[in-house]
Short mmCIF file of C-alpha atoms and ligand atoms in Angstrom, two decimals:
data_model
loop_
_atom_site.label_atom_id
_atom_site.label_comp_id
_atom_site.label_asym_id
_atom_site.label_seq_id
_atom_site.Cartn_x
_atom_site.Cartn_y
_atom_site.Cartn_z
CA UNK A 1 -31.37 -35.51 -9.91
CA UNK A 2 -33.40 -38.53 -9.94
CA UNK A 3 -32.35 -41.75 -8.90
CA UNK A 4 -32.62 -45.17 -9.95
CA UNK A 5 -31.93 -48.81 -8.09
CA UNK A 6 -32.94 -51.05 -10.75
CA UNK A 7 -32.04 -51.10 -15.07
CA UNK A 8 -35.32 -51.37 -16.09
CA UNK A 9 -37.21 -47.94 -15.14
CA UNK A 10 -33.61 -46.38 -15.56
CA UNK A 11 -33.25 -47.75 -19.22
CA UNK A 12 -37.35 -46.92 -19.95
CA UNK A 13 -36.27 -43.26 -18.70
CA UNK A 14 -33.06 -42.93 -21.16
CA UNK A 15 -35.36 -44.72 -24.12
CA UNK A 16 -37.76 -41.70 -23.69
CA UNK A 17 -34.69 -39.25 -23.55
CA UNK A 18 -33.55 -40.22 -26.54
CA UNK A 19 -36.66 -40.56 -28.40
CA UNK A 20 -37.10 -36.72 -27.50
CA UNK A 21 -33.60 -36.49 -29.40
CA UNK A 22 -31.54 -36.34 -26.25
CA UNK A 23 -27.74 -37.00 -26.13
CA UNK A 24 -26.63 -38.93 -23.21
CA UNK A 25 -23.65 -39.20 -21.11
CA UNK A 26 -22.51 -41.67 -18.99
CA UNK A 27 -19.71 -41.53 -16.42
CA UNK A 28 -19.52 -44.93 -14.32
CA UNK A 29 -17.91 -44.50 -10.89
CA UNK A 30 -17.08 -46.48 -7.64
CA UNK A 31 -18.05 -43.59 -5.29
CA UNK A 32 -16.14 -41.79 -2.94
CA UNK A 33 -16.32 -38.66 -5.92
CA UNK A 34 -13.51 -36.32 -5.59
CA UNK A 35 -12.66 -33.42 -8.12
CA UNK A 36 -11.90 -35.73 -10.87
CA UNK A 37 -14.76 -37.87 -11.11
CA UNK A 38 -16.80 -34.31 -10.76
CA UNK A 39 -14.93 -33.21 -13.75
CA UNK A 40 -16.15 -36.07 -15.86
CA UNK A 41 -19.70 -35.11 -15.12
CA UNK A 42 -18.87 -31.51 -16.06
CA UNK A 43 -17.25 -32.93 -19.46
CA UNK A 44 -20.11 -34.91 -20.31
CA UNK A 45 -22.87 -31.89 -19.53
CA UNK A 46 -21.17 -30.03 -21.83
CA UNK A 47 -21.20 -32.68 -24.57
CA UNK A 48 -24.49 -34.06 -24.18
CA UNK A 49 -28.07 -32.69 -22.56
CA UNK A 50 -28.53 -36.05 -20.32
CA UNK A 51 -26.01 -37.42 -18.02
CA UNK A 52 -26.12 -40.18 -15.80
CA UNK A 53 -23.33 -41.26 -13.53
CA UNK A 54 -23.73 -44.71 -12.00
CA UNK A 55 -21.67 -45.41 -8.40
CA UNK A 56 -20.92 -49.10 -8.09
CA UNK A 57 -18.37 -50.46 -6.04
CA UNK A 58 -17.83 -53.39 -8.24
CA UNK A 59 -16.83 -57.09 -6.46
CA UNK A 60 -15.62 -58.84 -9.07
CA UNK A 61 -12.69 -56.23 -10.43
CA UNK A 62 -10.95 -56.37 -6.78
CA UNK A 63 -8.32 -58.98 -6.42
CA UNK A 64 -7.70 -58.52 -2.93
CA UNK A 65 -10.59 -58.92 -1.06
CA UNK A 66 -9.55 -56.63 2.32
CA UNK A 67 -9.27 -53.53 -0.33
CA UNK A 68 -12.75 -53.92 -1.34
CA UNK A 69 -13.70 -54.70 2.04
CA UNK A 70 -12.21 -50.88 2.66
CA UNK A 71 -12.95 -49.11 -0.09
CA UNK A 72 -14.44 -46.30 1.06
CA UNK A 73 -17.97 -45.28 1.00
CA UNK A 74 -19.09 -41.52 0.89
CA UNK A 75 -22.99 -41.94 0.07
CA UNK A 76 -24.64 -39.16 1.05
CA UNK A 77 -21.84 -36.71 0.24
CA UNK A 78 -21.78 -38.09 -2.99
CA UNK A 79 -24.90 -37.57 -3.91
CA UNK A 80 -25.19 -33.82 -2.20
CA UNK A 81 -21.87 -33.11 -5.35
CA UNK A 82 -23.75 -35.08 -7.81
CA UNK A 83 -26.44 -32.62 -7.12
CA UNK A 84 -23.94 -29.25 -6.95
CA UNK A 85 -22.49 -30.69 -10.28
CA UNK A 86 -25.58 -30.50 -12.09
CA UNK A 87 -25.94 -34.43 -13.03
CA UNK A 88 -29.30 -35.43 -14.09
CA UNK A 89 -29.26 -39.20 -12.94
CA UNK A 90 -27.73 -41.58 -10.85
CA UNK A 91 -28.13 -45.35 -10.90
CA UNK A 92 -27.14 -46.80 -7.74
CA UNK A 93 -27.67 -50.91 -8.46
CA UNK A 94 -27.40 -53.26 -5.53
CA UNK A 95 -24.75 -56.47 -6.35
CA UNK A 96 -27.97 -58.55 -7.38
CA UNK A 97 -29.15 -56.44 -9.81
CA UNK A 98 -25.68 -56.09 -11.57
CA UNK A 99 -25.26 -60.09 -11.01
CA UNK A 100 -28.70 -61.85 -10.82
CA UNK A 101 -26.96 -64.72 -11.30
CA UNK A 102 -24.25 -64.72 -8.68
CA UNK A 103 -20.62 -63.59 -9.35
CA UNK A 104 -19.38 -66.91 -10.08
CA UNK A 105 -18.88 -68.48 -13.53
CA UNK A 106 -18.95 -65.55 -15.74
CA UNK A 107 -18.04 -65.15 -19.64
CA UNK A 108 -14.47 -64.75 -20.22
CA UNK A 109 -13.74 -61.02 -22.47
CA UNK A 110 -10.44 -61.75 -25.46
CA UNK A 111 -8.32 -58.56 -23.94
CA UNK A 112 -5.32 -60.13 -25.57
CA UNK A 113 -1.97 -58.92 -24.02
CA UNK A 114 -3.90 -55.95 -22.25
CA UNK A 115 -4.79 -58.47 -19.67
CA UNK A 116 -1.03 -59.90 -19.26
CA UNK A 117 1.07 -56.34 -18.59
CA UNK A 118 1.38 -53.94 -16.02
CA UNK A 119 -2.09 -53.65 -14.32
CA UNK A 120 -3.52 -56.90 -16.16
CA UNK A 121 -0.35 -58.90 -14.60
CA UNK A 122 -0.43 -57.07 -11.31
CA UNK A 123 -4.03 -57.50 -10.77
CA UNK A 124 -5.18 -60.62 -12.03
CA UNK A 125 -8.59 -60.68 -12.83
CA UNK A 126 -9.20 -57.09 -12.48
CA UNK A 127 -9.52 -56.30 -15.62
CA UNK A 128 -12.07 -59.04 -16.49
CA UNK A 129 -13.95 -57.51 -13.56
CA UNK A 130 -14.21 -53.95 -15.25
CA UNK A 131 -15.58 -56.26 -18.24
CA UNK A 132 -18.19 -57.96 -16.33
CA UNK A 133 -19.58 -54.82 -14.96
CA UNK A 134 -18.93 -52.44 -17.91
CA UNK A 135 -20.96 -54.61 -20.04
CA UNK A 136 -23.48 -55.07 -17.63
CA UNK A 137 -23.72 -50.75 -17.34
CA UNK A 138 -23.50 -49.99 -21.07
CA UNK A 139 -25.93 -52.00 -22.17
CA UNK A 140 -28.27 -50.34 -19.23
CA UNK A 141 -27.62 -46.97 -19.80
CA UNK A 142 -26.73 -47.25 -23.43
CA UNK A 143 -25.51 -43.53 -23.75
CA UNK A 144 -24.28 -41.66 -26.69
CA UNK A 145 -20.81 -40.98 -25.02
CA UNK A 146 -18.91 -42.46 -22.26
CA UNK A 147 -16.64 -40.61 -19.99
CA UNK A 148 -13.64 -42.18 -18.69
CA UNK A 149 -10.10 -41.03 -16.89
CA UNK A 150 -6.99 -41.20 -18.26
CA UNK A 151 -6.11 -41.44 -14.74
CA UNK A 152 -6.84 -45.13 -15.56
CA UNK A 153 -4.69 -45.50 -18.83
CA UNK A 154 -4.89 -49.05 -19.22
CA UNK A 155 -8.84 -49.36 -18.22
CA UNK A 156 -9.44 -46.79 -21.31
CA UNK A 157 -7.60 -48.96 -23.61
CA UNK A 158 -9.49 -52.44 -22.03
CA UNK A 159 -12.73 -50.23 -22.69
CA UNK A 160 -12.10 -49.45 -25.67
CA UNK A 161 -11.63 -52.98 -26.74
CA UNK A 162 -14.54 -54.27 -24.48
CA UNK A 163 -16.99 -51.58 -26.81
CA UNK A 164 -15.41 -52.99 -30.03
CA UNK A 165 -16.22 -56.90 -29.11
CA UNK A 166 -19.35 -55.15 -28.06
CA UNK A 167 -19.96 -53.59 -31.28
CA UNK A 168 -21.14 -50.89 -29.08
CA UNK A 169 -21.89 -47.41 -30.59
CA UNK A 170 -21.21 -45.79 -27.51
CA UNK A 171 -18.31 -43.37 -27.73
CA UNK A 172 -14.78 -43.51 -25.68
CA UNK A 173 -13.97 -39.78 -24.32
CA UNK A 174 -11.04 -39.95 -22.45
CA UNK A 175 -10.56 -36.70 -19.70
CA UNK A 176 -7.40 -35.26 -18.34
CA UNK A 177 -6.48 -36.84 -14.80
CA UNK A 178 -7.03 -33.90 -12.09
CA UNK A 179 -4.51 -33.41 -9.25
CA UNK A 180 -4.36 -31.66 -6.31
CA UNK A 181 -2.20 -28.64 -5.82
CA UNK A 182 1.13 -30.51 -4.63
CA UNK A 183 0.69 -33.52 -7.74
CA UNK A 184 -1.23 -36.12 -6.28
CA UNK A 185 -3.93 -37.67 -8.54
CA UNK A 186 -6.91 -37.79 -7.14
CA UNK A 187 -8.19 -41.00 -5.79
CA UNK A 188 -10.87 -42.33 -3.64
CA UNK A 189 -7.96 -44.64 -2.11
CA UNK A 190 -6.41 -41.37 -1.28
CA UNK A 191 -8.71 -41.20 1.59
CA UNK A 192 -6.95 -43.98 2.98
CA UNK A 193 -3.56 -42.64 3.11
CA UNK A 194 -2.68 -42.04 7.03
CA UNK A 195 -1.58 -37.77 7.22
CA UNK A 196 2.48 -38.59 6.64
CA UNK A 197 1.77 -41.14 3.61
CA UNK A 198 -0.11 -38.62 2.00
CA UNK A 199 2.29 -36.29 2.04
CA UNK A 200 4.78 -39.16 0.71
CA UNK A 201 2.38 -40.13 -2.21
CA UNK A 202 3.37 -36.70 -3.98
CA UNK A 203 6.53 -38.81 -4.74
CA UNK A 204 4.27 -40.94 -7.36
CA UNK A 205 3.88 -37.18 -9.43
CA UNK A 206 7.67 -36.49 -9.21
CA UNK A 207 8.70 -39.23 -10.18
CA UNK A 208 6.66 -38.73 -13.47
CA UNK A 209 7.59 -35.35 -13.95
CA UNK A 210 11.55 -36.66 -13.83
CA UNK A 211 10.69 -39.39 -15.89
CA UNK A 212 9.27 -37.14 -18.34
CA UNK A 213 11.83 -34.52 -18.37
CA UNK A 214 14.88 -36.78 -18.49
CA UNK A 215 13.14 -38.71 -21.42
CA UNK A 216 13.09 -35.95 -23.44
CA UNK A 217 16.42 -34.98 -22.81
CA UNK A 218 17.24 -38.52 -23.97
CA UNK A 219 18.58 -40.03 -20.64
CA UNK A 220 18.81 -43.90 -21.47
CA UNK A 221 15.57 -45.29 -19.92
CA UNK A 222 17.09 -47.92 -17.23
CA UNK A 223 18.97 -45.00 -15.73
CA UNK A 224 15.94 -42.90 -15.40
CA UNK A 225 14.17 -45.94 -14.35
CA UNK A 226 16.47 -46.73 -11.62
CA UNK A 227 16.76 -43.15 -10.19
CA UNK A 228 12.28 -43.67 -9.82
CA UNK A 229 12.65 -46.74 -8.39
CA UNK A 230 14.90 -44.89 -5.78
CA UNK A 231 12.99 -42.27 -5.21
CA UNK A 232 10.11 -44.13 -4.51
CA UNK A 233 11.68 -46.97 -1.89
CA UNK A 234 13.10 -44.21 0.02
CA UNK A 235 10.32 -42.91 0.18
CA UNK A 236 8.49 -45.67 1.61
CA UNK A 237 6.96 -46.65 -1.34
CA UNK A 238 6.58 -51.13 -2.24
CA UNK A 239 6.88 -51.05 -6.19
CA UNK A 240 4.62 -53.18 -8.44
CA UNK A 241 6.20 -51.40 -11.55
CA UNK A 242 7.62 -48.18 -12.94
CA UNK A 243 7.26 -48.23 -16.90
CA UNK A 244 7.55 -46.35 -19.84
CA UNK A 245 5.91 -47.95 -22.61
CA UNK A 246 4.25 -46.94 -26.33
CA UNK A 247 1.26 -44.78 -25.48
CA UNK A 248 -0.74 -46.37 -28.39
CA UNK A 249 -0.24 -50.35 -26.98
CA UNK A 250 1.41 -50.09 -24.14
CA UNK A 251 3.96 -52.22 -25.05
CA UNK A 252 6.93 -51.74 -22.79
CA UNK A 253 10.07 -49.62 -23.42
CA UNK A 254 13.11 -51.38 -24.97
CA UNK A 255 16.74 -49.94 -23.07
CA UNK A 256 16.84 -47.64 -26.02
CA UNK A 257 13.81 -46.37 -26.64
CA UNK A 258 13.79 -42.97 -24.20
CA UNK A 259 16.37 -42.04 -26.40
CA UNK A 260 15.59 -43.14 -29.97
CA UNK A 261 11.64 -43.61 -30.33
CA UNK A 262 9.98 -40.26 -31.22
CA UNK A 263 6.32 -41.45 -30.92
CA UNK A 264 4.14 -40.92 -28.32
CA UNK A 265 4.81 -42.89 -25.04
CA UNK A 266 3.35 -42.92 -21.26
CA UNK A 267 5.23 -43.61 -17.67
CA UNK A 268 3.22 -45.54 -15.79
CA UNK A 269 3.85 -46.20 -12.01
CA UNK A 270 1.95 -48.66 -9.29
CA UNK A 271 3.30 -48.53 -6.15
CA UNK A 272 1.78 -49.46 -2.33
CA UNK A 273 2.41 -47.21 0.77
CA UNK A 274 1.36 -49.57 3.55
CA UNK A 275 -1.96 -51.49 2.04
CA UNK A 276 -2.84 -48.35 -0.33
CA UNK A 277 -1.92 -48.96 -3.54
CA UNK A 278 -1.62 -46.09 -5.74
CA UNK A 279 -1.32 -45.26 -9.80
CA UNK A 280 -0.61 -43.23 -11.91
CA UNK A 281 0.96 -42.09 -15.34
CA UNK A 282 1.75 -38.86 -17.77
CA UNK A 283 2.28 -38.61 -21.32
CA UNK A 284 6.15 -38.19 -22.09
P1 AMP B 301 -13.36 -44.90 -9.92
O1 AMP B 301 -14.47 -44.37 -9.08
O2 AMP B 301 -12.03 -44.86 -9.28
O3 AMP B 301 -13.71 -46.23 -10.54
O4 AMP B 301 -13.23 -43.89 -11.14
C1 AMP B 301 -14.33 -43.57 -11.94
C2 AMP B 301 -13.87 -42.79 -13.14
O5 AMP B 301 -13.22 -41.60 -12.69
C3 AMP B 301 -12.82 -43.56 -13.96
O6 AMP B 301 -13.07 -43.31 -15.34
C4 AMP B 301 -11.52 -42.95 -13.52
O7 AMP B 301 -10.50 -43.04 -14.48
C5 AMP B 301 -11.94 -41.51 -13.30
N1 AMP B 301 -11.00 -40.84 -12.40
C6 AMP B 301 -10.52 -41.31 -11.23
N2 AMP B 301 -9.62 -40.44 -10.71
C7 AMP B 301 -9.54 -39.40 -11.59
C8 AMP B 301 -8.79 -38.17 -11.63
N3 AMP B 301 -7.93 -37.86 -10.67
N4 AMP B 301 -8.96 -37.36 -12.69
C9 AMP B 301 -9.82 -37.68 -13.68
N5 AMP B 301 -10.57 -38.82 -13.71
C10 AMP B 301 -10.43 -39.66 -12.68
#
């Protein structure tokens, strides 16, 4: 695997890839790889012959400065699975070269109502954050295909409409979340979950599996809702939100719709245990 600090001899080496008629795959990551982000590099060798993964813990998409502050970082591991997996590059920028010119007055992205619900209105400024740097990576790497996880339903969708303002011709693949055995989703954050809140963040995944099941039995949606939100405080669990909403715009669910709206729709849950906050969702 070779590795590269700076854009410039990392996009040289991609122009040369692709001038020999090589596809390449990109899978952008904070670090701290788990299964998940390890199956996104095994999706992309199988769809292209290069793939680069970049690990970035990016500043400006946290709005709460002590969780980037914590966010953990697994270096040398990382790179030791990066290896294992097979992945043929990894960029690993400093803060100035993703922001030369500071982090400060940046260009606003049009994410429309994407930035106003659920994660947008929990987060503020988050997802302008995944902007800045997203940009800033695409137009490095400037691969074929990008992998992203649905894991992150709502940063797919802001992606998707950050490569259209881009008129980018990079390609959206969006990969199955991975969980471990009892649920969970995996998640760097996960490591930060003291031994008895892990084993109460399993809650997040039955909570989802309810949702689903009582949705398709046609259970009116702010009973289901209720019995989550339940399930979850006595768990331990502070709620940001528990949603069902159109899996296409992620416009929220109406009182009816569990029961009358046949298209395709996702629960989506955010929820804190202590300072860890957690998401998640599944296609109902
Ligand atoms: P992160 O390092 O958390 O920024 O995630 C990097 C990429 O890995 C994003 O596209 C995430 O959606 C994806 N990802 C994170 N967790 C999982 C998971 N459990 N399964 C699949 N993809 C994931």
């Amino acid at each position: 695997m070779i590795i590269f600090k700076y854009a410039e001899p990392l996009a040289r080496y991609i122009q040369q890839q692709k001038a020999a008629d090589k596809q390449v795959g990109f899978v952008p990551t904070m670090g701290a790889l788990h299964n998940g982000h390890i199956a996104l590099i095994e999706r992309s060798k199988k769809e292209t012959s290069i793939t680069v993964c970049s690990i970035f813990v990016n500043p400006t998409q946290f709005n709460n400065a002590s969780d980037y502050q914590l966010y953990p970082n697994t270096i040398e591991q990382d790179i030791v699975r990066l290896e294992a997996a097979g992945c043929d590059v990894l960029f690993l920028p400093s803060i100035a070269e993703m922001y030369p010119n500071g982090t400060n007055n940046l260009e606003k992205y049009d994410l429309g109502y994407l930035e106003t619900l659920l994660e947008g209105k929990y987060r503020p400024g988050h997802f302008q954050g995944v902007c800045q740097v997203m940009n800033r990576l695409l137009t490095m790497v400037q691969a074929h295909k990008l992998f992203m996880g649905q894991k992150d339903y709502q940063q797919c969708m802001v992606v998707s409409r950050l490569l259209q303002l881009m008129q980018s011709p990079t390609g959206l693949i969006t990969c199955p979340t991975l969980r471990e055995p009892d649920g969970l989703a995996m998640s760097s954050r996960n490591l930060r979950l003291s031994p008895e809140d892990r084993q109460k963040a399993t809650t997040i995944y039955k909570c989802l599996t309810l949702i689903k099941q009582e949705c398709n039995q046609g259970v009116f949606w702010p009973v289901i809702k209720e019995k989550a939100e339940k399930l979850l405080t006595d768990a331990g669990f502070r709620i940001d939100y528990v949603e069902l909403a159109d899996a296409n715009t992620l416009q929220p669910a109406t009182a009816t719709m569990a029961t009358i709206y046949q298209g395709p729709r996702v629960a989506l849950i955010a929820a804190f245990l202590h300072d860890v906050r957690l998401i998640d969702n599944m296609l109902v």
